[in-house]
Structure formats: C-alpha cells, structure tokens
Coordinates of C-alpha atoms in Angstrom, one line a residue:
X123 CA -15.1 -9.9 45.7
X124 CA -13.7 -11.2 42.3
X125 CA -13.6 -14.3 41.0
X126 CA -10.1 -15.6 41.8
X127 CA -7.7 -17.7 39.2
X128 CA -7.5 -20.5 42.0
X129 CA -11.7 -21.1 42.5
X130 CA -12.5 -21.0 38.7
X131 CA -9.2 -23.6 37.8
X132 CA -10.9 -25.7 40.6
X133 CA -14.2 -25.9 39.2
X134 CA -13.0 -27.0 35.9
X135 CA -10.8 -29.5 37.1
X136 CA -14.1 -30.8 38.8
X137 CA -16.5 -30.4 36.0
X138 CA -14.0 -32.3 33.8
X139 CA -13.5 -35.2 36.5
X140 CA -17.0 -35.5 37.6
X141 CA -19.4 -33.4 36.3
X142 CA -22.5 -32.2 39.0
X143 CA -25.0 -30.4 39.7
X144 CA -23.3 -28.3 42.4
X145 CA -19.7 -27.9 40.3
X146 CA -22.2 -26.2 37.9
X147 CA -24.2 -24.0 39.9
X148 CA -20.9 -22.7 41.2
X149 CA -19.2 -21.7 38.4
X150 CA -22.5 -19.9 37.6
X151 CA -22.1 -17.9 41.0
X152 CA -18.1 -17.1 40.2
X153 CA -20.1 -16.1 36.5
X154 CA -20.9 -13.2 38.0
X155 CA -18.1 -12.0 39.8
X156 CA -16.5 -9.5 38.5
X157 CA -13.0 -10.7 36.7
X158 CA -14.5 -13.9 35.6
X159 CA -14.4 -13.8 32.0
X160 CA -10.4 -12.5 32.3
X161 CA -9.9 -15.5 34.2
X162 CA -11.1 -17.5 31.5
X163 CA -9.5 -15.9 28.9
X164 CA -6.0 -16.5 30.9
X165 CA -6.8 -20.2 31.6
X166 CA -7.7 -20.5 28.0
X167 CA -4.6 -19.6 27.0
X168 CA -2.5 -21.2 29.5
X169 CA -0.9 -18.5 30.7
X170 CA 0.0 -17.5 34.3
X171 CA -1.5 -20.5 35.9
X172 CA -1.5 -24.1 36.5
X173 CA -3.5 -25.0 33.8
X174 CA -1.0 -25.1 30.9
X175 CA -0.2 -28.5 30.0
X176 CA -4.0 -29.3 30.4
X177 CA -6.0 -29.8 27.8
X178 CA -8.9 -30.3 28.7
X179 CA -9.0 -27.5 31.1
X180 CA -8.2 -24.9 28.2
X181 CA -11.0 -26.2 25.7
X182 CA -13.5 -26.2 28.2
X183 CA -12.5 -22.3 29.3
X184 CA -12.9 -21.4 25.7
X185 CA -16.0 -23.0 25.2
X186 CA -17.1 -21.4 28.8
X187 CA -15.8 -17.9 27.3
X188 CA -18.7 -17.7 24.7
X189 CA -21.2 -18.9 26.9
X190 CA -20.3 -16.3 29.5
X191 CA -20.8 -13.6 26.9
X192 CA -23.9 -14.9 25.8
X193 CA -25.2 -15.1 29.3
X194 CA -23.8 -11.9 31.2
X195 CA -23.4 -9.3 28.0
X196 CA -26.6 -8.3 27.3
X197 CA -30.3 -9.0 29.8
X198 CA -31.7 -11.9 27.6
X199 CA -34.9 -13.1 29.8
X200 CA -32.6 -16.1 31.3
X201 CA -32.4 -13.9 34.5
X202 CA -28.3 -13.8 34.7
X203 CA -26.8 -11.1 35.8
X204 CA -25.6 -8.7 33.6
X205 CA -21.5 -7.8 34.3
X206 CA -20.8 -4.8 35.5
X207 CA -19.0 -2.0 33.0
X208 CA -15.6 -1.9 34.4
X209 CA -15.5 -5.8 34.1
X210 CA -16.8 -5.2 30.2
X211 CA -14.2 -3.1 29.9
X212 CA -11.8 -5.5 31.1
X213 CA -12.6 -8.0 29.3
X214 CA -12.8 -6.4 26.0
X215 CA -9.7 -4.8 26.2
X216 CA -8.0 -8.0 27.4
X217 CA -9.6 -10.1 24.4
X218 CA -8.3 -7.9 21.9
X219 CA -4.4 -7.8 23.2
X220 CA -5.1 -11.4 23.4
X221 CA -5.8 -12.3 19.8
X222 CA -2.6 -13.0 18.3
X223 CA -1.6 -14.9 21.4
X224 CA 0.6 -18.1 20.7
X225 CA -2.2 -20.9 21.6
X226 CA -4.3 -23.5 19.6
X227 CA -6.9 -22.2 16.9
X228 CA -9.5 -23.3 18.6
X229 CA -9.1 -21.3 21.5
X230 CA -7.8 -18.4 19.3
X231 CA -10.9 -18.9 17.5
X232 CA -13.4 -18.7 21.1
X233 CA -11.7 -15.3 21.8
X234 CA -12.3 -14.0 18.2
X235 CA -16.1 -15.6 18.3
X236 CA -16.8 -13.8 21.9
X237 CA -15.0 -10.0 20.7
X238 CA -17.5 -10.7 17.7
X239 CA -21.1 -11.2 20.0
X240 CA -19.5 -7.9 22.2
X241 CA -19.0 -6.2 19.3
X242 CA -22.9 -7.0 17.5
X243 CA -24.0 -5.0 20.9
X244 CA -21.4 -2.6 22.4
X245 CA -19.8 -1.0 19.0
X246 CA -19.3 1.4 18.3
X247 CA -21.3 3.4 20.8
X248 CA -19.5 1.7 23.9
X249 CA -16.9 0.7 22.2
X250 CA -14.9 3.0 20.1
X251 CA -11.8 1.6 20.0
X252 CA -12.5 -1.6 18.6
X253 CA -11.8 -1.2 14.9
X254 CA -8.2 0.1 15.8
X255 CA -7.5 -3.1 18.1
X256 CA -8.8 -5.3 15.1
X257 CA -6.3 -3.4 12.8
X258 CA -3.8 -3.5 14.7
X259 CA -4.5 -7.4 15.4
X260 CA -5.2 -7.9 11.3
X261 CA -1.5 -6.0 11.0
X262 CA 0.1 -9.0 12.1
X263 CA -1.5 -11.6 10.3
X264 CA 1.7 -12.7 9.2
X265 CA 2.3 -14.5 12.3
X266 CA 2.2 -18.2 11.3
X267 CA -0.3 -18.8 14.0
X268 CA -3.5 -16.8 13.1
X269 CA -6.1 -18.6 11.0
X270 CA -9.5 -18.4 11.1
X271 CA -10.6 -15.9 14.2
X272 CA -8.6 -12.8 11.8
X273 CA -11.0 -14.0 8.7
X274 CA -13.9 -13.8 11.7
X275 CA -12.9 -10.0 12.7
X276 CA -12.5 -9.6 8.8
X277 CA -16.1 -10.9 8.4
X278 CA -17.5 -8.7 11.7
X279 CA -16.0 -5.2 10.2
X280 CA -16.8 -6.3 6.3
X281 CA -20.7 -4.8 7.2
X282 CA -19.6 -1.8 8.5
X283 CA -17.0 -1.2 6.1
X284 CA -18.3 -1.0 3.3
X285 CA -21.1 0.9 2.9
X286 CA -18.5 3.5 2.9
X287 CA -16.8 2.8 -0.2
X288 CA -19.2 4.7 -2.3
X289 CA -18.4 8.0 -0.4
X290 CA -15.2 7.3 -0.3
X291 CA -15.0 6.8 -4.2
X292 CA -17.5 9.9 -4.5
X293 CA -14.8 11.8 -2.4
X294 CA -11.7 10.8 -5.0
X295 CA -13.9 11.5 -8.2
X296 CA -14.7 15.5 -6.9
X297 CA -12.6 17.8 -8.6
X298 CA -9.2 18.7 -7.5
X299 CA -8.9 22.5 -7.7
X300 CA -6.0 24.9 -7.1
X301 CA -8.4 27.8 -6.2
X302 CA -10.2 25.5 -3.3
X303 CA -7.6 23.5 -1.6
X304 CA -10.0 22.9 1.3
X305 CA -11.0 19.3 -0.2
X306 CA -7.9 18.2 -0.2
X307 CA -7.6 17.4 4.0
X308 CA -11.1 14.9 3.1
X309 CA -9.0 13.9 -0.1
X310 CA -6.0 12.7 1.9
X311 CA -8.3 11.3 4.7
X312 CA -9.9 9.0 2.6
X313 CA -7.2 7.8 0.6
X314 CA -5.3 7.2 4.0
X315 CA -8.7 4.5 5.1
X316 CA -8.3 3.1 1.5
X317 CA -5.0 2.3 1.8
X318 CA -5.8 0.4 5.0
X319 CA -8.5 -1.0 3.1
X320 CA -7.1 -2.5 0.2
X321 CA -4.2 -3.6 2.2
X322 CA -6.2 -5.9 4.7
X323 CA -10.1 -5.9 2.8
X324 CA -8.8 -6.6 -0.8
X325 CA -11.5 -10.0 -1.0
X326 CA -14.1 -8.2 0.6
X327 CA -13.6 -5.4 -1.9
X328 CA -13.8 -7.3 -5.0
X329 CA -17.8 -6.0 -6.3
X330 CA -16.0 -2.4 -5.5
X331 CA -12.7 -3.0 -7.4
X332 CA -13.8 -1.3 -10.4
X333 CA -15.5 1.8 -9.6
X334 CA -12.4 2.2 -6.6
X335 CA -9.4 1.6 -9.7
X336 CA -11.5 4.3 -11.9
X337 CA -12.0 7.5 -9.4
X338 CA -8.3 6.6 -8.1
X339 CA -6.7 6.5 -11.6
X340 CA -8.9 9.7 -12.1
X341 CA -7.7 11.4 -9.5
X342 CA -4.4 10.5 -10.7
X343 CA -4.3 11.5 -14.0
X344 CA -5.9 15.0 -12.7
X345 CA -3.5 15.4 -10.0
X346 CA -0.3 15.4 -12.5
X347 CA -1.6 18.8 -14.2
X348 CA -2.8 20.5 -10.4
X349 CA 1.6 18.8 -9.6
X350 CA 3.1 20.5 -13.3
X351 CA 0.8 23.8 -12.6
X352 CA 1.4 24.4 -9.0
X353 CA 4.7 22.6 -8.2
X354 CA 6.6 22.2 -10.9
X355 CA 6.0 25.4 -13.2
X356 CA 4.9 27.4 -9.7
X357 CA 2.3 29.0 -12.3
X358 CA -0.2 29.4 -9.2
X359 CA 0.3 30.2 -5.8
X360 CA -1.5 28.2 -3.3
X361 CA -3.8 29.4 -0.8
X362 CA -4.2 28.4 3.0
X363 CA -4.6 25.0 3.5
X364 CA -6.2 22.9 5.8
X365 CA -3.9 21.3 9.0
X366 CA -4.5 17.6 10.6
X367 CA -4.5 17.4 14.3
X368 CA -0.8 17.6 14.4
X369 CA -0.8 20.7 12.9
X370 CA 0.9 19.4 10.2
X371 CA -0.5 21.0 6.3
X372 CA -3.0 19.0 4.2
X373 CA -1.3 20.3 1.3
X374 CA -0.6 18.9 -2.2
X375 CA 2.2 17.1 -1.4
X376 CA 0.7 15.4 1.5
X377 CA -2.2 14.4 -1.0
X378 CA 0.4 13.6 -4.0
X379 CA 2.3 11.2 -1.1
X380 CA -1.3 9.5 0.1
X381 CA -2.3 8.7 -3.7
X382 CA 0.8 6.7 -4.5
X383 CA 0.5 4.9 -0.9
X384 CA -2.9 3.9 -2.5
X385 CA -0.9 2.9 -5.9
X386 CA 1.1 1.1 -3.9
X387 CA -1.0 -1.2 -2.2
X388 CA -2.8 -1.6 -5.4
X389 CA 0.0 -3.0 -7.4
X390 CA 1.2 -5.0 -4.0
X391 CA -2.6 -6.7 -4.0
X392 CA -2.8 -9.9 -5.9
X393 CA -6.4 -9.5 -6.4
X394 CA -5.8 -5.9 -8.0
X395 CA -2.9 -6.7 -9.8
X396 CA -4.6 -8.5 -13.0
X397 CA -7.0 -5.2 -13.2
X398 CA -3.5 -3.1 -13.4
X399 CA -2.3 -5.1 -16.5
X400 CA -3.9 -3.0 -19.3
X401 CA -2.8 0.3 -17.3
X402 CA 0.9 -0.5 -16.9
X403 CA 1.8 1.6 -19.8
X404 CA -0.4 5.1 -18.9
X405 CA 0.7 4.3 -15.6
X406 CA 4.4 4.3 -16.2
X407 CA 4.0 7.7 -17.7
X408 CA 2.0 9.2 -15.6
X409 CA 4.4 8.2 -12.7
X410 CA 7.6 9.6 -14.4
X411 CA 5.2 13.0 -14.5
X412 CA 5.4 12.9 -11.0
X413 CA 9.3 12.9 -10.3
X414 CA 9.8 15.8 -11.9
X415 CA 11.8 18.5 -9.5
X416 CA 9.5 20.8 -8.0
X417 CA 10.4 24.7 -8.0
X418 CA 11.3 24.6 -4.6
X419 CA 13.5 21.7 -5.1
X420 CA 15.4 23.1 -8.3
X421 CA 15.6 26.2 -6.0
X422 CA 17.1 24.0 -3.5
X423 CA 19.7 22.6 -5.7
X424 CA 20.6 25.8 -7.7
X425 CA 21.9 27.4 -4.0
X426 CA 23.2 24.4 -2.2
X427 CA 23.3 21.3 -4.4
X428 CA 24.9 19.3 -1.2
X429 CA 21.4 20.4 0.5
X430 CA 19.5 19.1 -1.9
X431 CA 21.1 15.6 -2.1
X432 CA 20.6 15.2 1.5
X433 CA 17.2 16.1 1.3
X434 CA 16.4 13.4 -1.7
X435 CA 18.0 11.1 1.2
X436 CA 16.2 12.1 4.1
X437 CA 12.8 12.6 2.3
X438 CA 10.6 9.9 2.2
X439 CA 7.2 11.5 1.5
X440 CA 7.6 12.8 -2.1
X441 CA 6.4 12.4 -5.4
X442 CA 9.9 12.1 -6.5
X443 CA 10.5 9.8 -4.1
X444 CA 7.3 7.8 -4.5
X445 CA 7.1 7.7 -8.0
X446 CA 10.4 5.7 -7.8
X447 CA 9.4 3.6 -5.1
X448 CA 6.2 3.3 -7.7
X449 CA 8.4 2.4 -10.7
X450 CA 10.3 0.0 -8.8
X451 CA 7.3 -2.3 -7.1
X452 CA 5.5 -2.4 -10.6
X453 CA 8.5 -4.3 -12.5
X454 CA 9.4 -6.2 -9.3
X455 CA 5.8 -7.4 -8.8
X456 CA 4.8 -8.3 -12.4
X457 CA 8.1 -9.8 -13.0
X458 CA 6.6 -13.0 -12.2
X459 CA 3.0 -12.5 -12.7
X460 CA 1.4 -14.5 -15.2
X461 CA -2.1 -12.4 -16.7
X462 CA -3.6 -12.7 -20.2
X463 CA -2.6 -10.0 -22.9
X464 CA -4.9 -9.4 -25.1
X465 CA -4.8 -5.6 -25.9
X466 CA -8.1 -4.2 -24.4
X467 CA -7.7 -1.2 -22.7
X468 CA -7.5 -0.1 -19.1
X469 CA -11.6 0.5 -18.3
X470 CA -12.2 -2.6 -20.4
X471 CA -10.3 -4.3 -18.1
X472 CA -12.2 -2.8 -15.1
X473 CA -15.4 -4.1 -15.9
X474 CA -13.7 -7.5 -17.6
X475 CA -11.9 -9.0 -15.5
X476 CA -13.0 -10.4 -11.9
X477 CA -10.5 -9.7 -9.2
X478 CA -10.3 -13.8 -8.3
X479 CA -9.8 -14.4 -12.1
X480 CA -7.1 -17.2 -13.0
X481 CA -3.9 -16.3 -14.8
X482 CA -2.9 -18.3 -17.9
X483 CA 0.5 -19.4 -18.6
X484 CA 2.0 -15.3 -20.3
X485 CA 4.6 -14.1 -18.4
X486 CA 3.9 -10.0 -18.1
X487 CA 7.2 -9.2 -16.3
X488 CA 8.9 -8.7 -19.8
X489 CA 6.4 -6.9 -21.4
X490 CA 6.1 -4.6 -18.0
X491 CA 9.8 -3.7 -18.9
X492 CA 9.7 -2.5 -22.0
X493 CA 6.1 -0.5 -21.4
X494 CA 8.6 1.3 -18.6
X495 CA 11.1 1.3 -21.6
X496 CA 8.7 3.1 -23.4
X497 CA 7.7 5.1 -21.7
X498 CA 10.9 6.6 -21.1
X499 CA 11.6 7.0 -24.3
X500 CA 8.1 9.3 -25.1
X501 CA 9.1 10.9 -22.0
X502 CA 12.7 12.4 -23.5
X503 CA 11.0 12.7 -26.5
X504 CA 8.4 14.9 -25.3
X505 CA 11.1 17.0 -23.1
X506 CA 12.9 17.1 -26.5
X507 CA 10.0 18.6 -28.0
X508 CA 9.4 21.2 -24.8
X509 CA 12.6 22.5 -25.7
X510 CA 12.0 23.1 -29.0
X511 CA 9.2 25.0 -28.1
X512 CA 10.9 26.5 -25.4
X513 CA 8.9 25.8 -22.6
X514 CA 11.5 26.4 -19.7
X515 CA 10.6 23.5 -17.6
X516 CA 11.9 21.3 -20.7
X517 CA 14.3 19.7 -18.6
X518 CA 12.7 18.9 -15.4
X519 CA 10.8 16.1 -17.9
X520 CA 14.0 14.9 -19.4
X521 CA 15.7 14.7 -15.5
X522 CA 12.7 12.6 -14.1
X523 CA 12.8 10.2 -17.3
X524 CA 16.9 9.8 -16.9
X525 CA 15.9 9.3 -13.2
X526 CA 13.5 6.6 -14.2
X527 CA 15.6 5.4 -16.2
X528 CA 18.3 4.6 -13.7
X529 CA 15.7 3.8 -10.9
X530 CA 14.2 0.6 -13.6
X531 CA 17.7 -0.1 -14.9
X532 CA 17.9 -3.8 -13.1
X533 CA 14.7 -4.6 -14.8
X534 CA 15.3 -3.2 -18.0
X535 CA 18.7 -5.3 -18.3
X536 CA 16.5 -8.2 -16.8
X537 CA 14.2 -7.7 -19.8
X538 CA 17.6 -7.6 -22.0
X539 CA 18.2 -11.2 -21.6
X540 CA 14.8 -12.8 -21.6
X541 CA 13.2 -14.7 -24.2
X542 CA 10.3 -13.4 -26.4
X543 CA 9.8 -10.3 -28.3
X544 CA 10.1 -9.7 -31.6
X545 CA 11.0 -6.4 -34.0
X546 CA 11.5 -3.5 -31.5
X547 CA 10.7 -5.4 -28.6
X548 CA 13.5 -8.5 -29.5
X549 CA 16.3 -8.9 -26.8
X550 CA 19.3 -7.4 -29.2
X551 CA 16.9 -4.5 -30.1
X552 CA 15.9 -3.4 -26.8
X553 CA 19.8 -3.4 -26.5
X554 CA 20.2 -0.5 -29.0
X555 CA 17.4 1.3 -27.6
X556 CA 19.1 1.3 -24.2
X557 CA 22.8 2.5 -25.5
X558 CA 20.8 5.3 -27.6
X559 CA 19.3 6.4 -24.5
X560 CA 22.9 5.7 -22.3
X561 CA 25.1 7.5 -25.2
X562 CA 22.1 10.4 -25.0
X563 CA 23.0 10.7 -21.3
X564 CA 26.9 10.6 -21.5
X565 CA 26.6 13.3 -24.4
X566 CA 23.8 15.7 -23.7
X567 CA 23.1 17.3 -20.7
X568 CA 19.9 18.2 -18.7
X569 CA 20.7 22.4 -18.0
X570 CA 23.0 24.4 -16.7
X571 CA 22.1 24.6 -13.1
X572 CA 21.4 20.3 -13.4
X573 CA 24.9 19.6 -15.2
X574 CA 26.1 18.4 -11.8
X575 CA 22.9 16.2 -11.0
X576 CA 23.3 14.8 -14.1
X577 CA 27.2 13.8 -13.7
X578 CA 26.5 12.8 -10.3
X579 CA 23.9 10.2 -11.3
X580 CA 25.9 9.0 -14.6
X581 CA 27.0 6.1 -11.9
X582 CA 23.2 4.8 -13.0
X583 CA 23.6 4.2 -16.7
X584 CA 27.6 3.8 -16.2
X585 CA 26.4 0.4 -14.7
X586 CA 23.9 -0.3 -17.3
X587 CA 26.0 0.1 -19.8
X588 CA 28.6 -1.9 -18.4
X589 CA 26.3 -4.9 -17.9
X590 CA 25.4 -4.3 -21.4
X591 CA 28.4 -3.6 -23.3
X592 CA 30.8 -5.0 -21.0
X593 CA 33.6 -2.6 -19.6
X594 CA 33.4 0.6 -19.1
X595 CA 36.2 1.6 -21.4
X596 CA 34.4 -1.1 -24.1
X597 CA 31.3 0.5 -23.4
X598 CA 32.4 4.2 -24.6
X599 CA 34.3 2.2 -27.3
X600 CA 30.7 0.9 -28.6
X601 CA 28.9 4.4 -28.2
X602 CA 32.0 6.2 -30.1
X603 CA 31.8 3.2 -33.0
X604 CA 27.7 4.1 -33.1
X605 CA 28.1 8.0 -33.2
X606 CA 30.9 7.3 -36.5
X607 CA 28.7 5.0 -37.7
X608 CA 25.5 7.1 -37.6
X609 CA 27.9 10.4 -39.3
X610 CA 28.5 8.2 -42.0
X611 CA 25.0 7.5 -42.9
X612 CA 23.9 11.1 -42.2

C-alpha cells in the first residue's frame, strides 16, 4: 500500500485546522508508506493537486520533507522505520528533477536542505549519480528563481571537490611529451573537470587560484612548442594514442581544444579575471602561436582550397579556431573591466592579488587592445625574421598574425578612438601602426600556395581600413601617399 496524494493532503489540512494528537500519529503511519516523501515533495510544490493556492499546506509539506529524511533515512535509535530502497530511489531522483522547479525559496530551499542530509549518507556509494544531477541543476542557475538551495548544493559538493585540485594541478604541471602521448587522455580529462569547475566553483576556488593559473599557463606555454613541432612543422610523427569511451582519439588536438576551453572560462570568470591582467600581453602571443595552419591543414588547402574553407566553417574544435574565439572574449571581456596597472608581472600577480580584490577606477579594455596590437606586430616581425632565416614555416606565423589581426579588428578600431595613451600608444599613433600593418597586407603576400587565403580574407582589413581612412578608394589613396612619402625619405 502507498501513501496516496488524497490521505496525506487531508492530514495537513487537519493539522493546520486543528492540530491533534491523532492527525499526528497518522501522518507518522502514511510516514512510512512507501511514496510518502514524493507526495510531499509534489504538495510542496503545488503541483498536480489541490493544494496549490494553499499556503499553508505547501510550507508545512516542506517543513515535513526534512523531518521525513531525518526520521526514515538512516536507523537513528528513535525506532522509525527506515524507507525501503526503491522509495529512496524515488525520492532522490524526484528531488533532484525537482530543484529548479518554479515555486517559493523556501520550499526550493526544503528540497535542497533534504538532497543535502541524503547525500551526507548515501553518496557516493548509493548514490552515484548525484554530482551529475547537481550539475546539471547548477547549469541553470540563470533561472531568475534559484537562490539559496544552488549555493547549498555548491556548499555540499565544495568538500568533496576540492581535495582534488592538487592532483588535478599535479596532472597539468607533468610534462607534455611527444614520445609518450599516453598522458595526454588524463591531461584532457582533467582539464575537461576544471573547466566545469571554474565555471560553477570559481568562489570556492579562490585559496587554489594561483597554483591552478600557474600549471595551466605552464602547460600552455609548453604546449605551443609540442603544436609548432608536431603539427605545424610535422617534425615528429605521433605515436598511438589513447581513445575515450567513444572511441574517439585523445590526441593533441583534443588536448590543445580542452586547454583553451579552460582559458576560456578563465577569462569569462570575474574572480579570475583581475589575476589575468598582467598576462594579457604573453597571452596574446602565445594565442596567435596557436592559429597557425597545421600541415594537414596547409595540405588541405594546397589540393582543394574550397575544402579547406568549409572545414574552417564546420570545425569548431581547433586551435585555429579557439585561439580566435580566445582573442575575441579577452578584448570583449576587459573592455569594460576596471583592474589596477601597475607593471608587475604575471606570477607577481598570482600570489598578489586576491581573487575578491576590488577594482579601482583604470579602464584596462584600451590597454588590452593595444597588448593584442602588439602583439601582432612582434608576431609579423618574428615571421619576417623566419624568412630571413629561411625557416619554411615563415609564413604560417605571419597568416595566423594577419588572421588575428582581422579577428581583433572591432577592438583595435574601438581602441582607435578612445581617450588615453600617449607616444606609441596615442589614438592618431595607433592609427599609423594599423595602416602599416593594412598597407603590409594589401602589398605583400603570405606564399604562393596562401596568395588566395590571403586575397580572400583582404575583406578583414578592407573594413578596417575603411573605418579608418574612410573610403575604400580614400583608403588606397592614404596608403599610396605613405609609400611616396616613405621613398622620398629613403
């Protein structure tokens, strides 16, 4: 027999009306029928039944769903019976679907305070699932109506959570080796769980920020010479690699594409984002490292150029791809963001600056401009140089710049037309900087096989140079006027 919708609704009504002795005792025998607690949960939340439009009915069914938990979860020497496993189940599972449910806090709040006693006992040995319910539930916390039971479940996982991040961080600083690609399935693994992490557990994360920003950023920095060696150059051929249970590789790429998820959410995180200041420049560079064509894309392009455009569309798991994406959230998210810039460098910064540290009144969305500016600009220069030397990927360094260029161009005429700056950094100076590196593109070109990449993605800096110069026809007028000029010096 199971506790039906009807009897418990009844016994409320009459322990709100006129509370007694016998309404009590039999609540406490429907208590231990199994289908109780779901019953409670659905009159709690008003749905399905008669009770909606009832307060009183719906506070007292959340206050009775903690006491049930209390009372029938685990044998506590008050001699109630303990619920049977398929009702646990039940009721578990039902809790969890029910969190982000449309009802008042406090009842929201009950459910959140009853999956939190279940879980002190049942998880994770007889309850696995729970931490995927709770991220899925967290996932939505932009829902208008969650409040105080998500910073609950935050609170319940925090202990279990992190006394992983130092294995985690342990696992990002090892090596990254060409001759032993077998760490990079754990590699990818844990970045995936710190992406999660930092996503939904950035406060709880805050005594960790520093040591999690230093083995990323290592692993970063080491990864673009394993990406130039092995993808780029195709110096060294890859052996085996590990699969996921999909069968799908666990190969560089797949690493490369988990790292700049974990950038990502970094620079998306307000509480990491003052931490990222003093890196902005490195990191810039690093990035446009990263979007240079791998072998197996120029190969692409060299025998089907149409295939390879398609594929740049399609593709969403690239370092090409991602270092753009990369490029694009950094100057969008510190456009506004107001941090102190005082010139120490990036580990200074991770060991000064706490993660709920106040901003002063310095806008950093200009200066993040010109650092990406800048960096383009060492970028050509050290492609210029590669050439020189003639190192043949010279050009796949000077592509991924031009393409950084275009990808930041909004920005960088943004950064045009604010105040501040001075010397190279004044408004009419980063102007000339910009036509140099426009007039560059509309008179050099990247290599013969790239000639018609680089055509094709003139429609970039045509626009920028129109918003700078005015029309296009202008535009070329300026750039011709510079080149005479610049003769006549020479």
């Amino acid at each position: 027999m199971a506790a039906s919708q009807e009897d418990v609704l009844i016994c409320l009504r009459a322990s709100l009306a006129a509370p007694s002795p016998q309404v009590e005792e039999h609540l406490r025998a429907l208590s231990c029928l199994p289908g109780y607690g779901v019953t409670l949960c659905q009159l709690a939340l008003s749905q399905g039944s008669d009770a909606a439009g009832e307060p009183g009915v719906v506070q007292l069914a959340a206050i009775l769903l903690k006491k049930y938990v209390k009372e029938h979860w685990v044998r506590t020497g008050i001699g109630m019976a303990i619920a049977a496993i398929a009702a646990k189940k039940n009721f578990s599972a039902y809790c969890c679907k029910k969190i982000n449910c449309l009802s008042p806090a406090q009842v929201r709040t009950a459910i959140g305070m009853a999956i939190a006693a279940i879980a002190s006992w049942d998880w994770p040995q007889d309850w696995p699932g729970l931490m995927e319910s709770l991220v899925g539930a967290i996932k939505a916390r932009n829902n208008e109506h969650l409040g105080k039971e998500q910073r609950q479940l935050r609170d319940l996982m925090t202990p279990y959570v992190l006394p992983w991040i130092s294995s985690l961080a342990e696992i990002l600083g090892s090596p990254i080796s060409l001759q032993e690609p077998v760490g990079w399935g754990i590699k990818t693994e844990a970045l995936k769980v710190l992406v999660q992490l930092v996503s939904y557990f950035s406060k709880q994360l805050a005594p960790h920020a520093p040591l999690l920003l230093a083995k990323s950023w290592q692993l970063f920095a080491r990864g673009l010479e394993v990406y130039q060696e092995a993808l780029v150059e195709n110096q060294t051929e890859v052996s085996t690699v590990e699969v996921d249970t999909d069968g799908n590789p666990l190969d560089l790429e797949m690493l490369l594409a988990q790292m700049f998820e974990l950038l990502l959410a970094f620079v998306s995180s307000s509480r990491f984002q003052p931490q990222l200041k003093a890196a902005t420049s490195d990191l810039v560079k690093l990035t446009i490292g990263y979007m240079q064509m791998t072998h197996n894309q120029v190969e692409t392009w060299s025998m089907n150029p149409n295939q390879f455009v398609a594929d740049g569309e399609e593709e969403t798991f690239t370092s090409r791809v991602s270092g753009e994406l990369l490029l694009d959230e950094i100057n969008q998210t510190f456009h506004d963001l107001r941090v102190r810039m005082d010139g120490t460098t990036f580990f200074d910064e991770l060991q000064a600056i706490p993660l709920a540290s106040s901003s002063i009144p310095d806008s950093f969305g200009r200066e993040c401009a010109l650092m990406t500016l800048q960096g383009i600009e060492l970028k050509l220069a050290e492609a210029a140089q590669q050439l020189l030397k003639g190192k043949p990927s010279w050009w796949q360094l000077r592509e991924a710049a031009l393409l950084a260029l275009g990808t930041c161009s909004d920005h960088l005429m943004r950064a045009t037309k604010s105040k501040g700056g001075s010397g190279q950094d004044g408004g009419e100076a980063v102007v000339q900087r910009l036509r140099a590196l426009i007039d560059d593109m509309m008179t050099l070109t990247c290599k013969g096989d790239s000639d018609a990449w680089c055509r094709s993605h003139r429609n970039y800096f045509q626009r920028l140079g129109e918003a700078l110069f005015g029309s296009p026809g202008q535009a070329k007028a300026d750039m011709a006027t510079s080149r005479d000029e610049e003769r006549a010096v020479n």
